[in-house]
PDB file of C-alpha atoms in Angstrom:
ATOM      1  CA  MET A   1     -26.910  61.595  10.817  1.00 50.00           C
ATOM      2  CA  PHE A   2     -25.255  65.146  11.190  1.00 51.00           C
ATOM      3  CA  SER A   3     -21.571  63.283  10.237  1.00 54.00           C
ATOM      4  CA  LYS A   4     -23.146  61.581   6.960  1.00 54.00           C
ATOM      5  CA  ALA A   5     -24.821  65.034   6.321  1.00 52.00           C
ATOM      6  CA  LEU A   6     -21.411  66.586   5.797  1.00 58.00           C
ATOM      7  CA  HIS A   7     -20.557  64.078   3.053  1.00 58.00           C
ATOM      8  CA  ASN A   8     -23.902  64.191   1.207  1.00 66.00           C
ATOM      9  CA  ARG A   9     -24.537  67.388  -0.976  1.00 70.00           C
ATOM     10  CA  TRP A  10     -28.384  67.186  -0.646  1.00 76.00           C
ATOM     11  CA  LEU A  11     -28.134  65.862   2.551  1.00 79.00           C
ATOM     12  CA  ARG A  12     -25.700  68.990   3.452  1.00 78.00           C
ATOM     13  CA  LEU A  13     -28.571  71.368   1.736  1.00 83.00           C
ATOM     14  CA  CYS A  14     -31.417  69.853   3.634  1.00 87.00           C
ATOM     15  CA  VAL A  15     -29.341  70.363   7.137  1.00 86.00           C
ATOM     16  CA  GLY A  16     -28.528  73.980   6.031  1.00 87.00           C
ATOM     17  CA  VAL A  17     -32.143  74.769   5.283  1.00 91.00           C
ATOM     18  CA  LEU A  18     -33.150  73.291   8.897  1.00 92.00           C
ATOM     19  CA  GLY A  19     -30.628  75.350  10.090  1.00 91.00           C
ATOM     20  CA  GLU A  20     -32.345  78.524   8.857  1.00 91.00           C
ATOM     21  CA  LEU A  21     -35.498  77.456  10.032  1.00 94.00           C
ATOM     22  CA  ILE A  22     -33.983  77.221  13.598  1.00 94.00           C
ATOM     23  CA  VAL A  23     -32.332  80.463  13.718  1.00 92.00           C
ATOM     24  CA  ALA A  24     -35.332  82.028  11.958  1.00 91.00           C
ATOM     25  CA  ALA A  25     -37.530  80.845  14.794  1.00 93.00           C
ATOM     26  CA  SER A  26     -35.103  81.758  17.558  1.00 93.00           C
ATOM     27  CA  ILE A  27     -35.035  85.335  16.027  1.00 92.00           C
ATOM     28  CA  ASN A  28     -38.885  85.678  15.711  1.00 91.00           C
ATOM     29  CA  LEU A  29     -39.690  84.158  18.888  1.00 93.00           C
ATOM     30  CA  PHE A  30     -37.097  85.320  21.444  1.00 93.00           C
ATOM     31  CA  ILE A  31     -35.851  88.415  19.751  1.00 91.00           C
ATOM     32  CA  VAL A  32     -38.026  90.423  18.054  1.00 88.00           C
ATOM     33  CA  PRO A  33     -40.776  90.324  20.600  1.00 91.00           C
ATOM     34  CA  HIS A  34     -38.616  92.181  23.065  1.00 91.00           C
ATOM     35  CA  ASN A  35     -37.336  94.826  20.276  1.00 87.00           C
ATOM     36  CA  LEU A  36     -34.025  94.263  19.874  1.00 89.00           C
ATOM     37  CA  TYR A  37     -31.674  93.296  17.288  1.00 88.00           C
ATOM     38  CA  THR A  38     -29.906  90.471  15.702  1.00 86.00           C
ATOM     39  CA  GLY A  39     -26.813  91.907  14.660  1.00 80.00           C
ATOM     40  CA  GLY A  40     -25.143  91.438  11.112  1.00 83.00           C
ATOM     41  CA  LEU A  41     -26.920  92.519   7.918  1.00 87.00           C
ATOM     42  CA  LEU A  42     -30.412  91.214   9.225  1.00 86.00           C
ATOM     43  CA  GLY A  43     -29.876  93.323  12.153  1.00 87.00           C
ATOM     44  CA  PHE A  44     -29.222  96.310   9.879  1.00 88.00           C
ATOM     45  CA  CYS A  45     -32.300  95.522   7.720  1.00 87.00           C
ATOM     46  CA  GLN A  46     -34.187  95.561  11.287  1.00 86.00           C
ATOM     47  CA  LEU A  47     -32.947  98.911  12.005  1.00 87.00           C
ATOM     48  CA  ILE A  48     -34.009 100.377   8.517  1.00 86.00           C
ATOM     49  CA  ARG A  49     -37.547  98.636   9.182  1.00 82.00           C
ATOM     50  CA  THR A  50     -38.155 100.389  12.570  1.00 83.00           C
ATOM     51  CA  VAL A  51     -36.758 103.986  11.265  1.00 82.00           C
ATOM     52  CA  ALA A  52     -38.860 103.169   8.317  1.00 80.00           C
ATOM     53  CA  ALA A  53     -42.105 102.437  10.385  1.00 76.00           C
ATOM     54  CA  GLN A  54     -41.505 105.356  12.651  1.00 75.00           C
ATOM     55  CA  ASN A  55     -40.579 108.033  10.422  1.00 74.00           C
ATOM     56  CA  LEU A  56     -42.183 107.041   6.846  1.00 69.00           C
ATOM     57  CA  GLU A  57     -45.234 105.261   8.454  1.00 64.00           C
ATOM     58  CA  LEU A  58     -44.435 102.460   6.486  1.00 59.00           C
ATOM     59  CA  THR A  59     -46.282  99.762   7.902  1.00 59.00           C
ATOM     60  CA  PRO A  60     -47.219  96.850   5.052  1.00 53.00           C
ATOM     61  CA  GLY A  61     -48.775  94.586   7.748  1.00 54.00           C
ATOM     62  CA  PHE A  62     -45.710  92.303   8.079  1.00 55.00           C
ATOM     63  CA  ASP A  63     -42.054  92.428   9.153  1.00 63.00           C
ATOM     64  CA  PHE A  64     -40.482  93.399   5.698  1.00 68.00           C
ATOM     65  CA  SER A  65     -36.674  93.402   7.138  1.00 76.00           C
ATOM     66  CA  GLY A  66     -36.508  89.501   5.689  1.00 77.00           C
ATOM     67  CA  ILE A  67     -37.537  90.986   1.978  1.00 82.00           C
ATOM     68  CA  LEU A  68     -34.915  93.786   2.513  1.00 85.00           C
ATOM     69  CA  TYR A  69     -32.402  91.397   3.888  1.00 86.00           C
ATOM     70  CA  LEU A  70     -32.887  89.209   0.619  1.00 84.00           C
ATOM     71  CA  LEU A  71     -32.380  92.322  -1.597  1.00 87.00           C
ATOM     72  CA  LEU A  72     -29.084  93.211  -0.162  1.00 87.00           C
ATOM     73  CA  ASN A  73     -27.870  89.871  -0.274  1.00 87.00           C
ATOM     74  CA  ILE A  74     -27.224  90.433  -4.118  1.00 87.00           C
ATOM     75  CA  PRO A  75     -23.979  92.144  -4.172  1.00 86.00           C
ATOM     76  CA  LEU A  76     -22.817  89.788  -1.338  1.00 85.00           C
ATOM     77  CA  LEU A  77     -23.930  86.824  -3.481  1.00 85.00           C
ATOM     78  CA  VAL A  78     -21.692  88.365  -6.667  1.00 85.00           C
ATOM     79  CA  LEU A  79     -18.662  88.330  -4.349  1.00 81.00           C
ATOM     80  CA  ALA A  80     -19.187  84.618  -3.238  1.00 80.00           C
ATOM     81  CA  TRP A  81     -19.807  83.575  -6.617  1.00 82.00           C
ATOM     82  CA  ARG A  82     -16.228  85.101  -7.844  1.00 79.00           C
ATOM     83  CA  ASN A  83     -14.077  84.082  -4.761  1.00 76.00           C
ATOM     84  CA  LEU A  84     -16.231  81.452  -2.618  1.00 70.00           C
ATOM     85  CA  GLY A  85     -17.371  78.775  -5.389  1.00 70.00           C
ATOM     86  CA  ARG A  86     -20.400  78.657  -7.263  1.00 76.00           C
ATOM     87  CA  ALA A  87     -21.583  75.238  -5.480  1.00 74.00           C
ATOM     88  CA  PHE A  88     -21.185  77.260  -2.243  1.00 72.00           C
ATOM     89  CA  VAL A  89     -23.315  80.170  -3.748  1.00 80.00           C
ATOM     90  CA  LEU A  90     -25.901  78.179  -5.022  1.00 84.00           C
ATOM     91  CA  ARG A  91     -26.298  76.516  -1.602  1.00 82.00           C
ATOM     92  CA  THR A  92     -26.242  80.132  -0.110  1.00 82.00           C
ATOM     93  CA  ILE A  93     -28.599  81.448  -2.634  1.00 87.00           C
ATOM     94  CA  THR A  94     -31.061  78.555  -1.504  1.00 89.00           C
ATOM     95  CA  CYS A  95     -30.589  79.241   2.728  1.00 88.00           C
ATOM     96  CA  THR A  96     -30.719  82.812   1.835  1.00 87.00           C
ATOM     97  CA  VAL A  97     -34.396  82.754   0.332  1.00 88.00           C
ATOM     98  CA  CYS A  98     -35.517  80.348   2.701  1.00 90.00           C
ATOM     99  CA  CYS A  99     -33.987  82.515   5.281  1.00 87.00           C
ATOM    100  CA  SER A 100     -35.993  85.659   4.522  1.00 86.00           C
ATOM    101  CA  LEU A 101     -38.922  83.309   3.869  1.00 89.00           C
ATOM    102  CA  PHE A 102     -38.999  81.920   7.307  1.00 90.00           C
ATOM    103  CA  LEU A 103     -38.662  85.552   8.578  1.00 87.00           C
ATOM    104  CA  THR A 104     -41.334  86.846   6.854  1.00 85.00           C
ATOM    105  CA  LEU A 105     -43.816  83.576   7.536  1.00 87.00           C
ATOM    106  CA  ILE A 106     -43.167  82.890  11.492  1.00 89.00           C
ATOM    107  CA  PRO A 107     -45.554  84.776  13.400  1.00 89.00           C
ATOM    108  CA  VAL A 108     -43.752  87.478  15.918  1.00 86.00           C
ATOM    109  CA  PRO A 109     -45.812  86.577  19.066  1.00 89.00           C
ATOM    110  CA  ALA A 110     -47.918  89.815  20.269  1.00 85.00           C
ATOM    111  CA  GLU A 111     -46.257  89.210  23.693  1.00 88.00           C
ATOM    112  CA  PRO A 112     -42.863  87.461  24.608  1.00 89.00           C
ATOM    113  CA  ILE A 113     -42.875  84.094  25.456  1.00 90.00           C
ATOM    114  CA  ILE A 114     -40.100  84.496  27.738  1.00 90.00           C
ATOM    115  CA  GLU A 115     -40.974  87.958  29.813  1.00 89.00           C
ATOM    116  CA  ASP A 116     -37.459  87.808  31.405  1.00 91.00           C
ATOM    117  CA  LEU A 117     -35.298  89.821  28.892  1.00 90.00           C
ATOM    118  CA  LEU A 118     -32.095  88.602  29.900  1.00 91.00           C
ATOM    119  CA  THR A 119     -33.216  84.809  29.422  1.00 92.00           C
ATOM    120  CA  SER A 120     -34.803  85.304  25.596  1.00 93.00           C
ATOM    121  CA  CYS A 121     -31.085  86.823  24.958  1.00 92.00           C
ATOM    122  CA  LEU A 122     -29.390  84.104  26.200  1.00 91.00           C
ATOM    123  CA  LEU A 123     -31.481  81.237  25.002  1.00 92.00           C
ATOM    124  CA  GLY A 124     -31.972  82.909  21.461  1.00 92.00           C
ATOM    125  CA  GLY A 125     -28.073  83.157  21.193  1.00 91.00           C
ATOM    126  CA  ILE A 126     -27.391  79.658  22.281  1.00 91.00           C
ATOM    127  CA  VAL A 127     -30.046  78.347  19.915  1.00 92.00           C
ATOM    128  CA  GLY A 128     -29.262  80.759  16.667  1.00 90.00           C
ATOM    129  CA  GLY A 129     -25.579  80.534  17.325  1.00 88.00           C
ATOM    130  CA  PHE A 130     -25.489  76.822  17.033  1.00 88.00           C
ATOM    131  CA  ALA A 131     -27.872  76.835  14.177  1.00 89.00           C
ATOM    132  CA  GLY A 132     -25.643  79.048  12.365  1.00 86.00           C
ATOM    133  CA  GLY A 133     -22.535  76.808  13.023  1.00 83.00           C
ATOM    134  CA  MET A 134     -24.407  74.047  12.043  1.00 82.00           C
ATOM    135  CA  ILE A 135     -25.371  75.874   8.696  1.00 84.00           C
ATOM    136  CA  LEU A 136     -21.921  76.921   7.951  1.00 77.00           C
ATOM    137  CA  THR A 137     -20.296  73.675   8.812  1.00 77.00           C
ATOM    138  CA  CYS A 138     -22.346  72.193   6.170  1.00 77.00           C
ATOM    139  CA  GLY A 139     -20.993  74.379   3.442  1.00 73.00           C
ATOM    140  CA  CYS A 140     -23.853  76.954   3.252  1.00 76.00           C
ATOM    141  CA  SER A 141     -24.741  80.124   4.506  1.00 73.00           C
ATOM    142  CA  GLY A 142     -27.885  82.753   5.030  1.00 75.00           C
ATOM    143  CA  GLY A 143     -25.852  84.930   3.326  1.00 78.00           C
ATOM    144  CA  GLY A 144     -25.215  88.669   4.917  1.00 81.00           C
ATOM    145  CA  LEU A 145     -22.295  89.406   6.596  1.00 79.00           C
ATOM    146  CA  ASP A 146     -21.575  85.487   6.860  1.00 71.00           C
ATOM    147  CA  ILE A 147     -20.306  85.607   3.043  1.00 78.00           C
ATOM    148  CA  LEU A 148     -17.989  88.802   3.962  1.00 78.00           C
ATOM    149  CA  GLY A 149     -16.907  86.801   7.240  1.00 75.00           C
ATOM    150  CA  LEU A 150     -16.066  83.319   5.449  1.00 70.00           C
ATOM    151  CA  TYR A 151     -14.420  85.405   2.406  1.00 75.00           C
ATOM    152  CA  LEU A 152     -12.068  87.173   5.153  1.00 73.00           C
ATOM    153  CA  SER A 153     -11.621  83.801   6.957  1.00 68.00           C
ATOM    154  CA  LYS A 154     -10.755  81.840   3.832  1.00 67.00           C
ATOM    155  CA  LYS A 155      -8.112  85.187   3.059  1.00 66.00           C
ATOM    156  CA  GLY A 156      -6.541  85.612   6.596  1.00 60.00           C
ATOM    157  CA  LYS A 157      -5.462  82.713   9.016  1.00 56.00           C
ATOM    158  CA  GLY A 158      -6.633  83.396  12.588  1.00 58.00           C
ATOM    159  CA  PHE A 159      -9.777  84.977  11.253  1.00 61.00           C
ATOM    160  CA  THR A 160     -13.381  83.689  12.044  1.00 64.00           C
ATOM    161  CA  VAL A 161     -16.967  84.476  11.169  1.00 62.00           C
ATOM    162  CA  GLY A 162     -17.941  84.892  15.036  1.00 60.00           C
ATOM    163  CA  LYS A 163     -14.824  87.531  15.302  1.00 70.00           C
ATOM    164  CA  PHE A 164     -15.998  89.506  12.269  1.00 73.00           C
ATOM    165  CA  SER A 165     -19.695  89.590  13.451  1.00 69.00           C
ATOM    166  CA  VAL A 166     -18.842  91.341  16.640  1.00 71.00           C
ATOM    167  CA  SER A 167     -16.858  93.798  14.964  1.00 78.00           C
ATOM    168  CA  CYS A 168     -19.571  94.823  12.452  1.00 83.00           C
ATOM    169  CA  ASN A 169     -22.276  94.450  15.221  1.00 80.00           C
ATOM    170  CA  ALA A 170     -20.238  97.212  17.174  1.00 85.00           C
ATOM    171  CA  VAL A 171     -21.379  99.793  14.272  1.00 88.00           C
ATOM    172  CA  LEU A 172     -24.743  98.444  14.738  1.00 88.00           C
ATOM    173  CA  TYR A 173     -25.462  98.748  18.084  1.00 89.00           C
ATOM    174  CA  ALA A 174     -23.420 101.985  18.392  1.00 90.00           C
ATOM    175  CA  LEU A 175     -26.419 102.827  16.138  1.00 89.00           C
ATOM    176  CA  CYS A 176     -28.716 101.392  18.181  1.00 88.00           C
ATOM    177  CA  LEU A 177     -27.829 103.457  21.362  1.00 88.00           C
ATOM    178  CA  VAL A 178     -27.971 106.616  19.462  1.00 88.00           C
ATOM    179  CA  LEU A 179     -31.650 105.924  17.890  1.00 86.00           C
ATOM    180  CA  PHE A 180     -33.030 104.238  20.434  1.00 87.00           C
ATOM    181  CA  ASP A 181     -31.604 103.643  24.247  1.00 86.00           C
ATOM    182  CA  ALA A 182     -29.028 101.683  26.284  1.00 89.00           C
ATOM    183  CA  SER A 183     -31.460  98.885  27.216  1.00 90.00           C
ATOM    184  CA  THR A 184     -32.024  98.004  23.684  1.00 89.00           C
ATOM    185  CA  ALA A 185     -28.317  98.166  22.886  1.00 90.00           C
ATOM    186  CA  ILE A 186     -27.258  96.345  25.724  1.00 91.00           C
ATOM    187  CA  TYR A 187     -29.482  93.333  25.398  1.00 91.00           C
ATOM    188  CA  SER A 188     -29.072  93.094  21.531  1.00 89.00           C
ATOM    189  CA  THR A 189     -25.186  92.992  22.083  1.00 87.00           C
ATOM    190  CA  ILE A 190     -25.561  90.152  24.736  1.00 89.00           C
ATOM    191  CA  TYR A 191     -27.585  88.388  22.464  1.00 89.00           C
ATOM    192  CA  THR A 192     -25.125  88.846  19.746  1.00 84.00           C
ATOM    193  CA  VAL A 193     -22.117  88.054  21.796  1.00 83.00           C
ATOM    194  CA  PHE A 194     -23.681  84.609  22.871  1.00 85.00           C
ATOM    195  CA  SER A 195     -24.641  84.016  19.205  1.00 85.00           C
ATOM    196  CA  SER A 196     -21.300  84.446  18.047  1.00 77.00           C
ATOM    197  CA  LEU A 197     -19.599  82.454  20.516  1.00 80.00           C
ATOM    198  CA  PHE A 198     -21.704  79.516  19.895  1.00 82.00           C
ATOM    199  CA  LEU A 199     -21.378  80.019  16.310  1.00 78.00           C
ATOM    200  CA  ASP A 200     -17.640  79.734  16.366  1.00 70.00           C
ATOM    201  CA  ARG A 201     -17.671  76.545  18.656  1.00 72.00           C
ATOM    202  CA  SER A 202     -20.152  74.908  16.586  1.00 70.00           C
ATOM    203  CA  HIS A 203     -18.610  75.878  13.084  1.00 64.00           C
ATOM    204  CA  GLN A 204     -16.413  72.993  12.500  1.00 55.00           C
ATOM    205  CA  GLN A 205     -14.427  74.440   9.560  1.00 55.00           C
ATOM    206  CA  SER A 206     -12.618  76.500  12.373  1.00 54.00           C
ATOM    207  CA  ILE A 207     -11.229  73.676  13.875  1.00 62.00           C
ATOM    208  CA  THR A 208      -7.754  72.234  12.762  1.00 74.00           C
ATOM    209  CA  VAL A 209      -6.550  68.574  13.359  1.00 79.00           C
ATOM    210  CA  GLN A 210      -3.433  66.785  12.681  1.00 86.00           C
ATOM    211  CA  MET A 211      -3.373  63.099  11.286  1.00 89.00           C
ATOM    212  CA  LEU A 212      -0.620  60.914  11.340  1.00 90.00           C
ATOM    213  CA  ILE A 213      -1.340  57.741   9.454  1.00 91.00           C
ATOM    214  CA  PHE A 214       1.181  54.882   9.518  1.00 91.00           C
ATOM    215  CA  THR A 215       1.218  51.752   6.951  1.00 91.00           C
ATOM    216  CA  LYS A 216       3.353  49.061   6.645  1.00 87.00           C
ATOM    217  CA  GLU A 217       3.211  49.223   2.733  1.00 84.00           C
ATOM    218  CA  LYS A 218       3.763  52.034   0.384  1.00 84.00           C
ATOM    219  CA  HIS A 219       0.233  53.440  -1.144  1.00 85.00           C
ATOM    220  CA  PRO A 220       1.023  56.197  -3.828  1.00 87.00           C
ATOM    221  CA  GLU A 221      -3.004  56.399  -4.101  1.00 91.00           C
ATOM    222  CA  LEU A 222      -3.079  57.844   0.005  1.00 91.00           C
ATOM    223  CA  PRO A 223      -1.002  60.547  -0.820  1.00 89.00           C
ATOM    224  CA  ARG A 224      -2.647  61.379  -4.030  1.00 90.00           C
ATOM    225  CA  PHE A 225      -5.762  61.303  -2.645  1.00 89.00           C
ATOM    226  CA  ILE A 226      -5.029  63.623   0.060  1.00 88.00           C
ATOM    227  CA  MET A 227      -3.512  65.979  -2.374  1.00 87.00           C
ATOM    228  CA  GLU A 228      -5.995  65.741  -5.123  1.00 85.00           C
ATOM    229  CA  THR A 229      -9.341  65.180  -3.657  1.00 81.00           C
ATOM    230  CA  LEU A 230      -8.859  66.867  -0.256  1.00 80.00           C
ATOM    231  CA  GLU A 231      -6.463  69.664  -1.594  1.00 78.00           C
ATOM    232  CA  ARG A 232      -4.250  69.165   1.237  1.00 85.00           C
ATOM    233  CA  GLY A 233      -0.387  69.324   1.450  1.00 85.00           C
ATOM    234  CA  VAL A 234       1.285  66.017   2.811  1.00 90.00           C
ATOM    235  CA  THR A 235       4.713  64.995   4.366  1.00 89.00           C
ATOM    236  CA  CYS A 236       5.797  61.507   4.078  1.00 90.00           C
ATOM    237  CA  TRP A 237       8.100  60.185   6.135  1.00 90.00           C
ATOM    238  CA  LYS A 238      10.166  56.644   6.566  1.00 89.00           C
ATOM    239  CA  GLY A 239       9.990  55.076   9.872  1.00 87.00           C
ATOM    240  CA  HIS A 240      10.247  51.555  11.239  1.00 85.00           C
ATOM    241  CA  GLY A 241       8.651  49.625  14.075  1.00 84.00           C
ATOM    242  CA  GLY A 242      10.461  49.773  17.336  1.00 83.00           C
ATOM    243  CA  TYR A 243       9.730  46.352  18.180  1.00 81.00           C
ATOM    244  CA  THR A 244       9.657  44.676  14.741  1.00 83.00           C
ATOM    245  CA  GLY A 245      12.132  47.038  12.846  1.00 83.00           C
ATOM    246  CA  GLN A 246       9.684  46.728   9.780  1.00 86.00           C
ATOM    247  CA  PRO A 247       9.856  49.909   7.474  1.00 87.00           C
ATOM    248  CA  LEU A 248       6.900  52.244   8.168  1.00 89.00           C
ATOM    249  CA  GLU A 249       5.787  54.778   5.688  1.00 90.00           C
ATOM    250  CA  VAL A 250       4.683  58.040   8.067  1.00 91.00           C
ATOM    251  CA  LEU A 251       2.099  60.450   6.576  1.00 91.00           C
ATOM    252  CA  CYS A 252       1.567  63.930   8.078  1.00 91.00           C
ATOM    253  CA  VAL A 253      -1.732  66.174   6.948  1.00 91.00           C
ATOM    254  CA  CYS A 254      -3.474  69.029   8.727  1.00 87.00           C
ATOM    255  CA  LEU A 255      -6.955  69.554   7.658  1.00 83.00           C
ATOM    256  CA  ASN A 256     -10.377  70.921   8.846  1.00 76.00           C
ATOM    257  CA  LYS A 257     -12.302  68.604  11.273  1.00 70.00           C
ATOM    258  CA  TYR A 258     -15.081  67.887   8.833  1.00 67.00           C
ATOM    259  CA  GLU A 259     -12.644  66.340   6.389  1.00 77.00           C
ATOM    260  CA  ILE A 260     -11.699  63.550   9.064  1.00 77.00           C
ATOM    261  CA  GLU A 261     -14.332  61.134   8.038  1.00 75.00           C
ATOM    262  CA  THR A 262     -13.723  61.462   4.215  1.00 80.00           C
ATOM    263  CA  LEU A 263     -10.036  60.662   4.505  1.00 87.00           C
ATOM    264  CA  ARG A 264     -10.777  57.647   7.449  1.00 86.00           C
ATOM    265  CA  ARG A 265     -12.986  55.935   4.843  1.00 85.00           C
ATOM    266  CA  GLU A 266     -10.283  56.301   2.077  1.00 88.00           C
ATOM    267  CA  ILE A 267      -7.617  55.017   4.471  1.00 90.00           C
ATOM    268  CA  ARG A 268     -10.092  51.601   5.475  1.00 89.00           C
ATOM    269  CA  LYS A 269     -10.708  51.426   1.399  1.00 90.00           C
ATOM    270  CA  ILE A 270      -6.805  51.330   0.416  1.00 91.00           C
ATOM    271  CA  ASP A 271      -5.405  49.857   3.781  1.00 90.00           C
ATOM    272  CA  PRO A 272      -7.302  48.279   6.502  1.00 89.00           C
ATOM    273  CA  GLN A 273      -4.586  47.537   8.678  1.00 88.00           C
ATOM    274  CA  ALA A 274      -3.184  51.143   8.793  1.00 89.00           C
ATOM    275  CA  PHE A 275      -2.649  53.115  12.041  1.00 89.00           C
ATOM    276  CA  PHE A 276      -3.681  56.739  12.623  1.00 89.00           C
ATOM    277  CA  ILE A 277      -3.699  59.440  15.331  1.00 89.00           C
ATOM    278  CA  VAL A 278      -5.916  62.319  15.570  1.00 87.00           C
ATOM    279  CA  GLN A 279      -4.750  65.552  17.172  1.00 84.00           C
ATOM    280  CA  GLU A 280      -7.441  68.411  17.426  1.00 76.00           C
ATOM    281  CA  GLY A 281      -7.118  71.873  18.058  1.00 67.00           C
ATOM    282  CA  VAL A 282      -3.289  72.165  16.652  1.00 69.00           C
ATOM    283  CA  GLN A 283      -1.948  75.246  16.006  1.00 67.00           C
ATOM    284  CA  VAL A 284      -1.098  76.163  11.985  1.00 69.00           C
ATOM    285  CA  GLY A 285       1.199  78.659  10.640  1.00 63.00           C
ATOM    286  CA  GLY A 286       1.950  79.587   7.082  1.00 61.00           C
ATOM    287  CA  HIS A 287      -0.295  78.766   4.508  1.00 61.00           C
ATOM    288  CA  PHE A 288      -3.367  76.759   5.434  1.00 62.00           C
ATOM    289  CA  GLU A 289      -6.242  77.412   3.458  1.00 63.00           C
ATOM    290  CA  LYS A 290     -10.167  77.075   4.674  1.00 59.00           C
ATOM    291  CA  HIS A 291     -12.190  75.088   2.535  1.00 56.00           C
ATOM    292  CA  LEU A 292     -16.063  75.803   1.966  1.00 50.00           C
ATOM    293  CA  TYR A 293     -18.094  72.730   1.107  1.00 48.00           C
TER     294      TYR A 293
END
C-alpha cells in the first residue's frame, strides 16, 4: 500500500497526515511527560512555552507550542513556495496545520506512560523518526526546520535532513543545558539523535539507485519518458548479446528509490520483454538533483 501511495498524490497526502498524527502522538505520549524537548523548530517553540510559563505566567490551559509552531512556519513556507515547488508547499501547509492541531488536541498524560526516561527517549525517537521519514518520502513535510533541511539537501550533494536537524539541535540543547539542567539536555539529545537516524533511514528520497535497462529494440519513447517525466539524465549504449550476438539498447539512469516503481511500470508498458538491473545505494558525483514529490 505504501508503494502505491508514493504514486498517487491524494494517497501521499493521506499518508503524510497519518505520519503527522504518529509524530504528534509519539511526542505528547513519550517526550513531553518527561519535560524533554523534541528538537527542531518545535523544540524551540516548546522552549519558548516553558520560559513564558515560568517567567511570564502564561498558562492558557493547553500546550500552545503547537500554535506558536504554526505561526513561525509562515516565513519558512514562503521560502518553500519560492524554491521547493507549489505542490510541495500545499502539502506542507496541510501537514503543518494537522501537526499543530494534533499537538494541541492529543492529551499529554499527567504521569509518563513509561517511567524509564531512556526507554521513552528511544521509543519516541524510533517511532517519530520512522513517521517523519514516511512523511518526507510521500513528498510532504510538517514544516519547521525540515523545510530548511530539504532546501539545503536539494542544493547540496551529500546533505541530508537528519544531519541538518542534528546540527540545529546542538544549539537548542545547549540552551536547555544553560536554562535547565544536564539531564534534560542529555536525554533530549538522545531522543533527537535516534529520531534523526531513523528519519534518514526511512526517508527514501535520500537513497540513490542505478538502473540498467536492456532492450532488443530501440524505443525512443523510453529515454524521452526518463528525461521529460522523471526529469533524469539517461545514457544510451549500443551492445550485443554474448550468446546470440543480437544488438541491444542499454540505458543507464540514476534516480531516487521511490521513482523506481514509476519507471518499472513504464518499461513494462513500452517493452514487456525488457531486462533491467537495479543497484541500490550507489555513490553519485557531479550534478544529481534531489526531487521532492
